[in-house]
mmCIF file of C-alpha atoms in Angstrom:
data_model
loop_
_atom_site.group_PDB
_atom_site.id
_atom_site.type_symbol
_atom_site.label_atom_id
_atom_site.label_comp_id
_atom_site.label_asym_id
_atom_site.label_seq_id
_atom_site.Cartn_x
_atom_site.Cartn_y
_atom_site.Cartn_z
ATOM 1 C CA MET A 882 0.000 0.000 0.000
ATOM 2 C CA TYR A 883 1.309 3.468 -0.897
ATOM 3 C CA THR A 884 2.327 5.795 1.918
ATOM 4 C CA ASP A 885 2.583 9.565 1.550
ATOM 5 C CA GLU A 886 6.374 9.164 1.410
ATOM 6 C CA ASP A 887 6.063 6.616 -1.391
ATOM 7 C CA LEU A 888 3.815 8.951 -3.340
ATOM 8 C CA ARG A 889 6.158 11.900 -2.859
ATOM 9 C CA ALA A 890 9.104 9.811 -4.079
ATOM 10 C CA GLN A 891 7.055 8.744 -7.103
ATOM 11 C CA ILE A 892 6.175 12.370 -7.909
ATOM 12 C CA ILE A 893 9.829 13.431 -7.675
ATOM 13 C CA TYR A 894 10.859 10.596 -10.000
ATOM 14 C CA ILE A 895 8.176 11.553 -12.520
ATOM 15 C CA VAL A 896 9.174 15.237 -12.427
ATOM 16 C CA LYS A 897 12.837 14.427 -13.040
ATOM 17 C CA HIS A 898 12.497 11.586 -15.542
ATOM 18 C CA LYS A 899 9.030 11.559 -17.123
ATOM 19 C CA LEU A 900 7.507 15.007 -17.482
ATOM 20 C CA ARG A 901 7.642 16.743 -20.877
ATOM 21 C CA LEU A 902 6.376 20.000 -22.315
ATOM 22 C CA ILE A 903 3.473 18.125 -23.896
ATOM 23 C CA ASP A 904 2.289 17.399 -20.341
ATOM 24 C CA ASP A 905 -0.083 20.182 -19.390
ATOM 25 C CA ALA A 906 0.982 20.757 -15.778
ATOM 26 C CA PHE A 907 4.684 20.840 -16.651
ATOM 27 C CA MET A 908 4.227 23.067 -19.699
ATOM 28 C CA LYS A 909 2.376 25.655 -17.637
ATOM 29 C CA LYS A 910 5.173 25.776 -15.057
ATOM 30 C CA VAL A 911 7.872 26.135 -17.706
ATOM 31 C CA PHE A 912 6.062 28.863 -19.642
ATOM 32 C CA ASP A 913 4.643 30.814 -16.691
ATOM 33 C CA GLY A 914 6.305 34.221 -16.496
ATOM 34 C CA HIS A 915 8.782 33.356 -19.235
ATOM 35 C CA ASP A 916 7.883 35.252 -22.392
ATOM 36 C CA GLU A 917 11.036 34.050 -24.178
ATOM 37 C CA CYS A 918 9.719 30.480 -24.281
ATOM 38 C CA ILE A 919 6.313 31.564 -25.571
ATOM 39 C CA GLU A 920 8.025 33.858 -28.053
ATOM 40 C CA LEU A 921 10.116 31.020 -29.471
ATOM 41 C CA VAL A 922 7.069 28.775 -29.912
ATOM 42 C CA LEU A 923 5.141 31.511 -31.713
ATOM 43 C CA GLN A 924 8.087 32.515 -33.894
ATOM 44 C CA ILE A 925 8.319 28.938 -35.168
ATOM 45 C CA ILE A 926 4.625 28.083 -35.519
ATOM 46 C CA LEU A 927 3.646 31.425 -37.071
ATOM 47 C CA ASP A 928 6.873 31.684 -39.089
ATOM 48 C CA LYS A 929 7.551 35.147 -37.686
ATOM 49 C CA PRO A 930 11.215 35.141 -36.579
ATOM 50 C CA ASP A 931 11.055 38.746 -35.357
ATOM 51 C CA LEU A 932 7.894 38.299 -33.276
ATOM 52 C CA LYS A 933 8.079 39.857 -29.795
ATOM 53 C CA VAL A 934 5.612 38.944 -27.068
ATOM 54 C CA ILE A 935 4.282 42.014 -25.295
ATOM 55 C CA SER A 936 2.475 40.191 -22.486
ATOM 56 C CA SER A 937 1.441 36.666 -21.524
ATOM 57 C CA ARG A 938 -0.551 34.801 -18.898
ATOM 58 C CA VAL A 939 -0.700 31.112 -18.038
ATOM 59 C CA GLU A 940 -3.945 29.469 -16.873
ATOM 60 C CA TYR A 941 -5.885 32.588 -17.729
ATOM 61 C CA THR A 942 -9.629 32.696 -17.039
ATOM 62 C CA ILE A 943 -11.453 34.561 -19.768
ATOM 63 C CA SER A 944 -15.074 35.700 -19.949
ATOM 64 C CA GLY A 945 -17.311 35.062 -22.898
ATOM 65 C CA PHE A 946 -20.958 35.338 -23.813
ATOM 66 C CA GLN A 947 -23.688 35.245 -21.134
ATOM 67 C CA GLY A 948 -21.105 35.545 -18.370
ATOM 68 C CA GLN A 949 -19.595 32.119 -18.942
ATOM 69 C CA GLU A 950 -15.875 31.630 -18.332
ATOM 70 C CA ILE A 951 -13.235 29.233 -19.597
ATOM 71 C CA ARG A 952 -9.620 28.727 -18.588
ATOM 72 C CA LEU A 953 -6.950 28.964 -21.267
ATOM 73 C CA ASP A 954 -3.525 27.323 -21.009
ATOM 74 C CA ILE A 955 -1.706 30.381 -22.361
ATOM 75 C CA ILE A 956 -2.848 33.739 -23.652
ATOM 76 C CA ALA A 957 -0.362 36.197 -25.121
ATOM 77 C CA ALA A 958 -0.273 39.410 -27.120
ATOM 78 C CA PHE A 959 2.085 40.581 -29.854
ATOM 79 C CA ASP A 960 1.909 43.439 -32.352
ATOM 80 C CA GLY A 961 -1.772 44.134 -31.585
ATOM 81 C CA LYS A 962 -2.708 40.466 -31.999
ATOM 82 C CA ILE A 963 -4.014 37.991 -29.430
ATOM 83 C CA VAL A 964 -3.006 34.345 -29.286
ATOM 84 C CA ASN A 965 -4.198 31.354 -27.274
ATOM 85 C CA ILE A 966 -1.921 28.289 -27.043
ATOM 86 C CA GLU A 967 -3.335 24.980 -25.820
ATOM 87 C CA VAL A 968 -1.279 21.836 -25.248
ATOM 88 C CA GLN A 969 -3.495 18.797 -25.499
ATOM 89 C CA ARG A 970 -2.668 15.114 -25.215
ATOM 90 C CA SER A 971 -6.271 13.918 -25.337
ATOM 91 C CA GLU A 972 -7.897 13.779 -28.779
ATOM 92 C CA GLN A 973 -11.252 14.546 -27.157
ATOM 93 C CA GLY A 974 -9.862 17.776 -25.731
ATOM 94 C CA ALA A 975 -8.585 18.982 -29.115
ATOM 95 C CA GLY A 976 -11.877 19.074 -30.994
ATOM 96 C CA ILE A 977 -12.385 21.677 -33.690
ATOM 97 C CA LYS A 978 -15.424 23.077 -31.894
ATOM 98 C CA ARG A 979 -13.307 23.681 -28.814
ATOM 99 C CA ALA A 980 -10.930 25.694 -30.991
ATOM 100 C CA ARG A 981 -13.902 27.602 -32.394
ATOM 101 C CA ARG A 982 -15.160 28.272 -28.856
ATOM 102 C CA ASN A 983 -11.775 29.572 -27.736
ATOM 103 C CA SER A 984 -11.637 31.827 -30.774
ATOM 104 C CA SER A 985 -15.062 33.264 -29.950
ATOM 105 C CA TYR A 986 -13.979 33.967 -26.369
ATOM 106 C CA LEU A 987 -10.943 35.876 -27.599
ATOM 107 C CA ASP A 988 -13.330 38.047 -29.617
ATOM 108 C CA ALA A 989 -15.902 38.438 -26.828
ATOM 109 C CA ASN A 990 -13.243 39.536 -24.344
ATOM 110 C CA GLN A 991 -12.195 42.547 -26.433
ATOM 111 C CA SER A 992 -13.578 45.893 -25.323
ATOM 112 C CA ASP A 993 -12.831 48.305 -28.166
ATOM 113 C CA ILE A 994 -14.183 46.561 -31.257
ATOM 114 C CA GLY A 995 -15.838 49.479 -33.025
ATOM 115 C CA LYS A 996 -19.488 49.830 -34.023
ATOM 116 C CA TYR A 997 -19.382 47.016 -36.565
ATOM 117 C CA GLY A 998 -16.465 45.087 -35.146
ATOM 118 C CA GLU A 999 -13.997 46.749 -37.494
ATOM 119 C CA ARG A 1000 -11.435 47.128 -34.704
ATOM 120 C CA LEU A 1001 -11.490 43.486 -33.604
ATOM 121 C CA ALA A 1002 -7.913 42.333 -33.074
ATOM 122 C CA GLU A 1003 -6.485 39.523 -35.177
ATOM 123 C CA THR A 1004 -6.559 36.297 -33.160
ATOM 124 C CA TYR A 1005 -4.806 32.943 -33.242
ATOM 125 C CA VAL A 1006 -5.876 29.748 -31.483
ATOM 126 C CA ILE A 1007 -3.065 27.188 -31.552
ATOM 127 C CA PHE A 1008 -3.493 23.574 -30.442
ATOM 128 C CA ILE A 1009 -0.323 21.530 -29.967
ATOM 129 C CA THR A 1010 -1.555 17.927 -29.955
ATOM 130 C CA GLU A 1011 0.191 14.717 -28.982
ATOM 131 C CA LYS A 1012 -1.141 12.882 -32.045
ATOM 132 C CA ASP A 1013 -1.522 13.916 -35.674
ATOM 133 C CA LYS A 1014 -5.019 15.457 -35.453
ATOM 134 C CA PHE A 1015 -5.853 15.183 -39.162
ATOM 135 C CA ARG A 1016 -3.574 12.186 -39.928
ATOM 136 C CA LEU A 1017 -2.020 13.754 -43.017
ATOM 137 C CA GLN A 1018 1.549 13.707 -41.666
ATOM 138 C CA LEU A 1019 1.878 17.469 -42.060
ATOM 139 C CA PRO A 1020 3.617 19.654 -39.486
ATOM 140 C CA LEU A 1021 0.869 22.291 -39.302
ATOM 141 C CA TYR A 1022 -2.819 22.511 -40.185
ATOM 142 C CA HIS A 1023 -4.199 26.010 -40.798
ATOM 143 C CA ILE A 1024 -7.954 26.524 -40.574
ATOM 144 C CA GLU A 1025 -9.256 29.696 -42.228
ATOM 145 C CA ARG A 1026 -12.626 30.900 -43.480
ATOM 146 C CA CYS A 1027 -12.924 31.060 -47.239
ATOM 147 C CA LEU A 1028 -15.408 31.392 -50.091
ATOM 148 C CA LEU A 1029 -16.408 27.818 -50.855
ATOM 149 C CA GLU A 1030 -17.153 28.681 -54.471
ATOM 150 C CA THR A 1031 -13.621 29.860 -55.221
ATOM 151 C CA GLY A 1032 -11.460 28.818 -52.265
ATOM 152 C CA GLN A 1033 -10.491 32.459 -51.814
ATOM 153 C CA PRO A 1034 -9.743 33.334 -48.151
ATOM 154 C CA VAL A 1035 -11.954 36.024 -46.622
ATOM 155 C CA ASN A 1036 -9.257 37.234 -44.195
ATOM 156 C CA ASP A 1037 -11.514 37.953 -41.232
ATOM 157 C CA GLY A 1038 -8.541 37.906 -38.847
ATOM 158 C CA ALA A 1039 -9.473 34.706 -36.983
ATOM 159 C CA HIS A 1040 -6.923 31.893 -37.337
ATOM 160 C CA ILE A 1041 -6.882 28.337 -35.954
ATOM 161 C CA ILE A 1042 -3.718 26.244 -36.191
ATOM 162 C CA TYR A 1043 -3.142 22.634 -35.159
ATOM 163 C CA VAL A 1044 0.455 21.528 -34.597
ATOM 164 C CA ASN A 1045 1.198 17.854 -35.211
ATOM 165 C CA GLY A 1046 3.039 16.576 -32.140
ATOM 166 C CA GLU A 1047 4.129 13.454 -34.024
ATOM 167 C CA TYR A 1048 5.968 15.440 -36.682
ATOM 168 C CA ARG A 1049 9.771 15.082 -36.610
ATOM 169 C CA GLY A 1050 10.879 16.687 -39.869
ATOM 170 C CA ASP A 1051 14.295 18.307 -40.258
ATOM 171 C CA ASP A 1052 12.945 21.820 -39.835
ATOM 172 C CA ALA A 1053 12.050 24.265 -37.068
ATOM 173 C CA VAL A 1054 8.657 22.700 -36.325
ATOM 174 C CA GLY A 1055 10.123 19.192 -36.250
ATOM 175 C CA ARG A 1056 12.842 20.286 -33.844
ATOM 176 C CA LEU A 1057 10.308 22.074 -31.655
ATOM 177 C CA MET A 1058 8.070 19.006 -31.444
ATOM 178 C CA HIS A 1059 11.119 16.917 -30.594
ATOM 179 C CA ASP A 1060 11.740 19.261 -27.664
ATOM 180 C CA PHE A 1061 8.111 19.059 -26.512
ATOM 181 C CA PHE A 1062 8.514 15.310 -26.067
ATOM 182 C CA CYS A 1063 11.959 15.305 -24.415
ATOM 183 C CA THR A 1064 12.193 14.222 -20.800
ATOM 184 C CA GLN A 1065 15.704 15.652 -20.339
ATOM 185 C CA ALA A 1066 16.926 19.177 -21.057
ATOM 186 C CA ALA A 1067 20.233 17.875 -22.434
ATOM 187 C CA ASP A 1068 18.400 16.252 -25.358
ATOM 188 C CA MET A 1069 16.586 19.416 -26.464
ATOM 189 C CA ASN A 1070 17.374 21.557 -29.507
ATOM 190 C CA TYR A 1071 16.344 25.001 -28.352
ATOM 191 C CA ARG A 1072 18.444 26.421 -25.541
ATOM 192 C CA VAL A 1073 15.779 28.789 -24.200
ATOM 193 C CA LEU A 1074 13.451 25.818 -23.638
ATOM 194 C CA ALA A 1075 16.217 23.536 -22.395
ATOM 195 C CA ASP A 1076 17.366 26.024 -19.772
ATOM 196 C CA ARG A 1077 13.853 26.494 -18.464
ATOM 197 C CA VAL A 1078 13.142 22.738 -18.393
ATOM 198 C CA SER A 1079 16.409 22.239 -16.547
ATOM 199 C CA ASP A 1080 15.238 24.683 -13.882
ATOM 200 C CA PHE A 1081 12.355 22.375 -12.955
ATOM 201 C CA LYS A 1082 14.104 19.049 -13.366
ATOM 202 C CA GLU A 1083 17.618 19.573 -12.081
ATOM 203 C CA SER A 1084 17.416 22.198 -9.328
ATOM 204 C CA ASP A 1085 16.082 21.331 -5.883
ATOM 205 C CA LYS A 1086 13.849 24.395 -5.822
ATOM 206 C CA GLY A 1087 12.414 23.742 -9.277
ATOM 207 C CA VAL A 1088 11.670 20.090 -8.536
ATOM 208 C CA SER A 1089 10.037 21.095 -5.255
ATOM 209 C CA ASP A 1090 7.910 23.747 -6.978
ATOM 210 C CA MET A 1091 6.757 21.252 -9.588
ATOM 211 C CA CYS A 1092 5.931 18.653 -6.936
ATOM 212 C CA GLU A 1093 3.879 21.226 -5.044
ATOM 213 C CA SER A 1094 1.868 21.928 -8.197
ATOM 214 C CA LEU A 1095 1.033 18.245 -8.540
ATOM 215 C CA ASP A 1096 0.174 18.103 -4.838
ATOM 216 C CA ASP A 1097 -2.184 21.024 -5.427
ATOM 217 C CA LEU A 1098 -3.931 19.073 -8.186
ATOM 218 C CA MET A 1099 -4.450 16.178 -5.799
ATOM 219 C CA ARG A 1100 -5.830 18.463 -3.104
ATOM 220 C CA LEU A 1101 -8.232 20.054 -5.593
ATOM 221 C CA ALA A 1102 -9.530 16.625 -6.560
ATOM 222 C CA GLN A 1103 -10.023 15.711 -2.912
ATOM 223 C CA GLU A 1104 -11.709 19.029 -2.153
ATOM 224 C CA MET A 1105 -14.075 18.545 -5.067
ATOM 225 C CA PHE A 1106 -15.053 15.191 -3.605
ATOM 226 C CA LYS A 1107 -15.821 16.812 -0.253
ATOM 227 C CA ASN A 1108 -17.936 19.520 -1.892
ATOM 228 C CA GLN A 1109 -19.754 17.350 -4.413
ATOM 229 C CA GLY A 1110 -20.042 14.090 -2.471
ATOM 230 C CA ILE A 1111 -19.607 11.216 -4.883
ATOM 231 C CA ASN A 1112 -21.771 8.883 -2.803
ATOM 232 C CA GLN A 1113 -24.721 11.213 -2.257
ATOM 233 C CA GLY A 1114 -27.109 8.475 -3.336
ATOM 234 C CA ARG A 1115 -26.492 6.463 -0.188
ATOM 235 C CA ALA A 1116 -29.389 6.937 2.226
ATOM 236 C CA GLU A 1117 -27.532 5.104 5.004
ATOM 237 C CA GLY A 1118 -23.957 5.029 6.132
ATOM 238 C CA ARG A 1119 -23.167 8.500 4.740
ATOM 239 C CA ALA A 1120 -20.053 8.986 6.863
ATOM 240 C CA GLU A 1121 -18.796 5.540 5.956
ATOM 241 C CA GLY A 1122 -19.580 6.191 2.323
ATOM 242 C CA ARG A 1123 -17.695 9.493 2.291
ATOM 243 C CA ALA A 1124 -14.657 7.877 3.900
ATOM 244 C CA GLU A 1125 -14.760 5.124 1.294
ATOM 245 C CA GLY A 1126 -15.097 7.708 -1.454
ATOM 246 C CA GLN A 1127 -12.135 9.685 -0.140
ATOM 247 C CA SER A 1128 -10.056 6.523 -0.192
ATOM 248 C CA GLU A 1129 -11.086 5.963 -3.818
ATOM 249 C CA ILE A 1130 -10.105 9.544 -4.709
ATOM 250 C CA ASN A 1131 -6.675 9.024 -3.149
ATOM 251 C CA ALA A 1132 -6.214 5.756 -5.026
ATOM 252 C CA LEU A 1133 -7.261 7.361 -8.316
ATOM 253 C CA ASN A 1134 -4.855 10.285 -7.835
ATOM 254 C CA ARG A 1135 -1.967 7.920 -7.184
ATOM 255 C CA ILE A 1136 -2.733 5.913 -10.327
ATOM 256 C CA LEU A 1137 -2.960 9.027 -12.500
ATOM 257 C CA ILE A 1138 0.282 10.470 -11.138
ATOM 258 C CA LYS A 1139 2.148 7.181 -11.523
ATOM 259 C CA ALA A 1140 0.945 6.979 -15.145
ATOM 260 C CA GLY A 1141 1.848 10.605 -15.820
ATOM 261 C CA ARG A 1142 -1.772 11.411 -16.746
ATOM 262 C CA PHE A 1143 -1.697 14.962 -15.445
ATOM 263 C CA ASP A 1144 -4.220 16.285 -17.961
ATOM 264 C CA ASP A 1145 -6.716 13.751 -16.632
ATOM 265 C CA LEU A 1146 -5.852 14.636 -13.045
ATOM 266 C CA ALA A 1147 -6.402 18.335 -13.737
ATOM 267 C CA ARG A 1148 -9.722 17.683 -15.497
ATOM 268 C CA ALA A 1149 -10.896 15.463 -12.649
ATOM 269 C CA THR A 1150 -10.528 18.400 -10.249
ATOM 270 C CA GLU A 1151 -13.221 20.292 -12.178
ATOM 271 C CA ASP A 1152 -15.477 17.608 -13.635
ATOM 272 C CA ALA A 1153 -17.152 15.226 -11.180
ATOM 273 C CA ALA A 1154 -18.619 13.086 -13.966
ATOM 274 C CA TYR A 1155 -15.175 12.644 -15.520
ATOM 275 C CA GLN A 1156 -13.747 11.760 -12.119
ATOM 276 C CA GLN A 1157 -16.377 9.031 -11.823
ATOM 277 C CA GLN A 1158 -15.524 7.829 -15.340
ATOM 278 C CA LEU A 1159 -11.856 7.525 -14.405
ATOM 279 C CA MET A 1160 -12.744 5.607 -11.260
ATOM 280 C CA ALA A 1161 -14.811 3.133 -13.250
ATOM 281 C CA GLU A 1162 -11.962 2.777 -15.735
ATOM 282 C CA LEU A 1163 -9.001 2.511 -13.360
ATOM 283 C CA LEU A 1164 -10.112 1.309 -9.939
ATOM 284 C CA PRO A 1165 -10.691 -2.405 -9.340
ATOM 285 C CA THR A 1166 -14.262 -3.349 -8.547
ATOM 286 C CA ALA A 1167 -15.093 -5.217 -5.391
#
């Protein structure tokens, strides 16, 4: 049976030897407050070598229509343009309608758009996916509105780009995707990324900070259980049921961390139904 010390040792091992930039929790730590890393990614994906990031935020909550909010992995601004970067290992989480939704939120969050929207800023939504989303073995997939009759682009200023995480061509995108899947800084191509990854894998403070972030995810999952009550249907033995449920939450968190499924762990902290789905999938039945 796992003790807290066993779990902590497992987390430290995963941080040092398993985590990659394609892993959501690690990517956010590496990019948070480090515009140079975001700048490099955008320079390569957008093919703008002189691009300079003016501002950026990680895990940014943005408002949309009817007061609804969503949380973006990264939001940044450059040259009057707004960009959202999402790193997604799950194919379900990289759907084209999610990209469309994110794009609409970037528009809805702008204040000075003009009477007819003529001052809407140009926007980019970029999904970096673990698998080849469209299975065409291309490095990038650009989605733009166009006239169907002629194929002519309408240039409305809204851009969606999918980056193929499986691509390993001998070019800038291929080298960048190689780096996103490296577990060790020494194996990476781009020094600005390698140095930042090294900070969280090879320094005591960085490893500790990363471990605390994963601990926070576990606590959020446990807190959600306390607030939602996954065994509310039990008419009798409520206290016993809650204790049993808490034990199941702890077991699920350990499994997800050991497997490096941090995207799933993060989602489980916000989605009770998904947490139940993971339990049914991963926990042994009596």
